[in-house]
Coordinates of C-alpha atoms in Angstrom, one line a residue:
H1129 CA 67.4 91.3 107.0
N1130 CA 68.5 89.9 110.4
Y1131 CA 71.7 92.0 110.5
E1132 CA 73.4 92.8 113.8
H1133 CA 73.0 96.5 114.4
I1134 CA 75.4 98.2 116.8
V1135 CA 75.0 101.7 118.0
V1136 CA 78.1 103.2 119.7
R1137 CA 77.4 105.8 122.3
K1138 CA 80.6 105.7 124.4
T1139 CA 83.5 107.9 123.4
N1140 CA 87.0 106.4 123.3
T1141 CA 89.2 109.1 124.7
S1142 CA 92.5 107.4 123.8
L1143 CA 92.1 108.3 120.1
K1144 CA 93.5 111.6 118.6
H1145 CA 90.0 112.7 117.7
V1146 CA 86.5 111.2 118.3
K1147 CA 85.9 111.1 114.5
F1148 CA 88.5 108.2 114.2
Q1149 CA 86.4 106.2 116.7
K1150 CA 84.3 104.7 113.9
Y1151 CA 87.3 102.9 112.5
Y1152 CA 88.2 101.6 116.0
E1153 CA 84.7 100.2 116.4
V1154 CA 84.8 98.5 113.0
L1155 CA 88.1 96.9 113.8
A1156 CA 86.8 95.7 117.2
Q1157 CA 83.9 93.9 115.4
M1158 CA 85.9 92.6 112.5
P1159 CA 86.9 89.2 114.0
S1160 CA 83.3 88.1 114.2
T1161 CA 82.1 89.0 110.7
S1162 CA 82.9 88.9 107.0
I1163 CA 81.3 92.2 106.0
I1164 CA 80.7 95.3 108.1
M1165 CA 78.8 98.3 106.8
L1166 CA 79.7 101.5 108.7
L1167 CA 77.0 104.2 108.8
D1168 CA 77.4 107.6 110.4
C1169 CA 74.7 108.6 112.8
D1170 CA 73.0 110.8 110.2
V1171 CA 72.3 108.0 107.8
A1172 CA 68.9 106.3 107.4
I1173 CA 68.0 103.2 105.3
T1174 CA 65.1 104.2 103.0
N1175 CA 64.7 101.2 100.8
M1176 CA 64.5 97.9 102.7
S1177 CA 64.4 95.8 99.6
I1178 CA 68.1 96.4 98.9
T1179 CA 70.5 94.4 101.0
I1180 CA 74.1 94.7 101.9
E1181 CA 74.7 91.5 100.0
D1182 CA 73.1 93.0 96.8
V1183 CA 75.6 95.9 96.8
Y1184 CA 78.6 93.8 97.9
N1185 CA 78.0 91.1 95.3
E1186 CA 78.0 93.8 92.6
Y1187 CA 81.1 95.6 93.7
K1188 CA 83.1 93.0 95.6
N1189 CA 86.2 94.5 97.2
D1190 CA 87.9 95.1 100.5
M1191 CA 86.3 98.5 100.8
V1192 CA 83.3 99.9 99.0
I1193 CA 82.7 103.6 99.5
S1194 CA 80.9 106.3 97.5
R1195 CA 81.9 109.5 95.8
D1196 CA 81.2 112.8 97.6
A1197 CA 79.0 115.5 96.0
L1198 CA 82.2 117.4 95.4
W1199 CA 84.1 114.5 93.9
N1200 CA 85.2 116.5 90.8
K1201 CA 86.2 119.5 92.9
G1202 CA 88.8 118.0 95.2
V1203 CA 86.8 115.7 97.6
P1204 CA 86.8 112.3 95.9
I1205 CA 85.0 110.2 98.6
N1206 CA 82.6 110.5 101.4
S1207 CA 83.2 108.5 104.6
G1208 CA 79.7 108.5 105.9
I1209 CA 78.9 105.0 104.6
I1210 CA 81.6 102.4 104.0
M1211 CA 81.4 98.7 103.5
F1212 CA 84.4 96.7 104.7
T1213 CA 85.3 93.1 104.2
N1214 CA 87.4 91.2 106.7
S1215 CA 90.8 91.0 105.0
N1216 CA 94.4 91.7 105.9
W1217 CA 94.3 94.9 103.8
T1218 CA 91.2 96.1 105.7
L1219 CA 92.7 95.4 109.1
N1220 CA 95.9 97.3 108.2
L1221 CA 93.8 100.3 106.9
L1222 CA 91.7 100.4 110.0
K1223 CA 94.8 100.3 112.3
K1224 CA 96.2 103.2 110.4
M1225 CA 93.0 105.2 110.7
I1226 CA 92.8 104.5 114.5
Y1227 CA 96.2 106.0 115.1
A1228 CA 95.8 108.8 112.5
K1229 CA 95.7 112.5 113.3
R1230 CA 93.9 115.3 111.5
L1231 CA 95.4 116.6 108.3
T1232 CA 96.5 120.2 108.5
T1233 CA 97.1 120.8 104.8
G1234 CA 93.7 122.1 103.8
K1235 CA 93.4 119.3 101.2
Y1236 CA 90.1 117.3 100.8
L1237 CA 88.3 119.9 103.0
S1238 CA 90.6 119.1 106.0
N1239 CA 89.9 122.6 107.3
A1240 CA 86.3 121.5 108.0
L1241 CA 86.3 117.6 108.1
V1242 CA 88.4 115.2 110.2
D1243 CA 88.5 111.5 109.3
Q1244 CA 87.4 111.8 105.6
P1245 CA 90.4 113.9 104.5
V1246 CA 92.8 111.5 106.3
L1247 CA 91.2 108.4 104.7
T1248 CA 91.3 110.1 101.3
D1249 CA 94.9 111.1 101.7
L1250 CA 95.9 107.6 102.8
L1251 CA 94.1 105.9 99.9
V1252 CA 95.6 108.4 97.4
R1253 CA 99.1 107.8 98.7
E1254 CA 98.6 104.0 98.5
K1255 CA 97.3 104.4 94.9
M1256 CA 93.9 102.9 95.8
L1257 CA 92.1 106.1 94.9
Q1258 CA 92.6 108.8 92.3
E1259 CA 93.2 112.2 93.7
H1260 CA 91.4 113.8 90.7
P1261 CA 89.0 111.2 89.4
K1262 CA 87.4 111.6 86.0
H1263 CA 84.5 109.2 86.5
Q1264 CA 82.0 108.5 89.3
F1265 CA 82.9 104.8 89.4
E1266 CA 86.5 103.8 90.3
H1267 CA 88.0 100.4 91.0
S1268 CA 91.4 99.5 92.4
K1269 CA 92.9 96.4 93.9
H1270 CA 91.3 97.0 97.3
V1271 CA 88.8 99.9 96.9
T1272 CA 85.7 100.4 94.8
V1273 CA 84.2 103.8 94.7
V1274 CA 80.5 103.9 93.6
D1275 CA 78.1 106.6 92.6
Q1276 CA 76.2 108.3 95.4
Q1277 CA 72.9 106.9 94.0
V1278 CA 74.2 103.4 94.9
M1279 CA 74.8 104.3 98.6
N1280 CA 75.2 107.7 100.3
S1281 CA 72.9 110.0 98.4
F1282 CA 72.6 113.3 100.3
Y1283 CA 69.6 115.2 101.6
C1284 CA 70.6 118.5 103.0
R1285 CA 68.6 121.5 104.3
G1286 CA 69.4 124.8 105.8
I1287 CA 72.9 125.5 104.4
S1288 CA 73.2 127.3 101.1
F1289 CA 76.5 125.7 100.3
F1290 CA 74.7 122.4 99.5
K1291 CA 72.2 124.0 97.2
N1292 CA 74.9 123.7 94.5
D1293 CA 75.3 120.0 94.9
P1294 CA 74.8 118.1 91.7
E1295 CA 71.5 116.4 91.1
D1296 CA 73.1 113.0 90.9
S1297 CA 74.3 113.4 94.5
K1298 CA 70.9 114.1 96.0
W1299 CA 68.5 111.5 97.5
K1300 CA 65.6 110.2 95.4
P1301 CA 62.7 107.9 96.4
G1302 CA 63.9 104.3 96.0
N1303 CA 67.5 105.0 97.0
W1304 CA 68.9 102.5 99.4
M1305 CA 69.8 105.1 102.0
V1306 CA 70.0 108.8 102.7
H1307 CA 72.9 110.7 104.3
V1308 CA 71.5 113.8 106.0
T1309 CA 74.7 115.7 106.0
G1310 CA 75.7 119.3 106.1
S1311 CA 72.7 120.5 108.0
K1312 CA 72.4 121.7 111.6
G1313 CA 71.4 119.0 114.1
S1314 CA 67.9 120.4 114.5
E1315 CA 67.4 120.2 110.7
R1316 CA 68.7 116.7 110.6
L1317 CA 66.3 115.6 113.2
K1318 CA 63.3 117.2 111.3
I1319 CA 64.4 115.3 108.1

């Protein structure tokens, strides 16, 4: 689709944790674009007929992000795939994420994850995200949360914890992309 694709391989050691670097990189690219889609390194596009514009035009907002498989069990979003538009709100959010530090409360799986709990906590405190959502879809002034089947369906292997993920969180043929999360690196490479 003639998108610019940037792979970041250099670690920014000035950040509190390497997991916050993705927000730093998005902010660095923001002046030259109107929409940026952030993909973790364990994401693959599996349906080339779907474009960024297709999804953005359906859900237009400053940030489009998907639910997590555990969205109704205290983990409302997954930060592996995020679509950002170039706006003042987005720039402010990215700056907050760059200077953030890890949550120590245990909320939102902060005992195991780094940036995702911080982003969740920030969006909940700013009333852009419900802490205990009742539906997969959620829309606020600046954030739209979509079903995992829209973007960010999971394909996991090798860890029994993920065997209990709901079916609507799992990758299916025809999905736009797959997030190979929660598996050992060797399993991710096989997938």
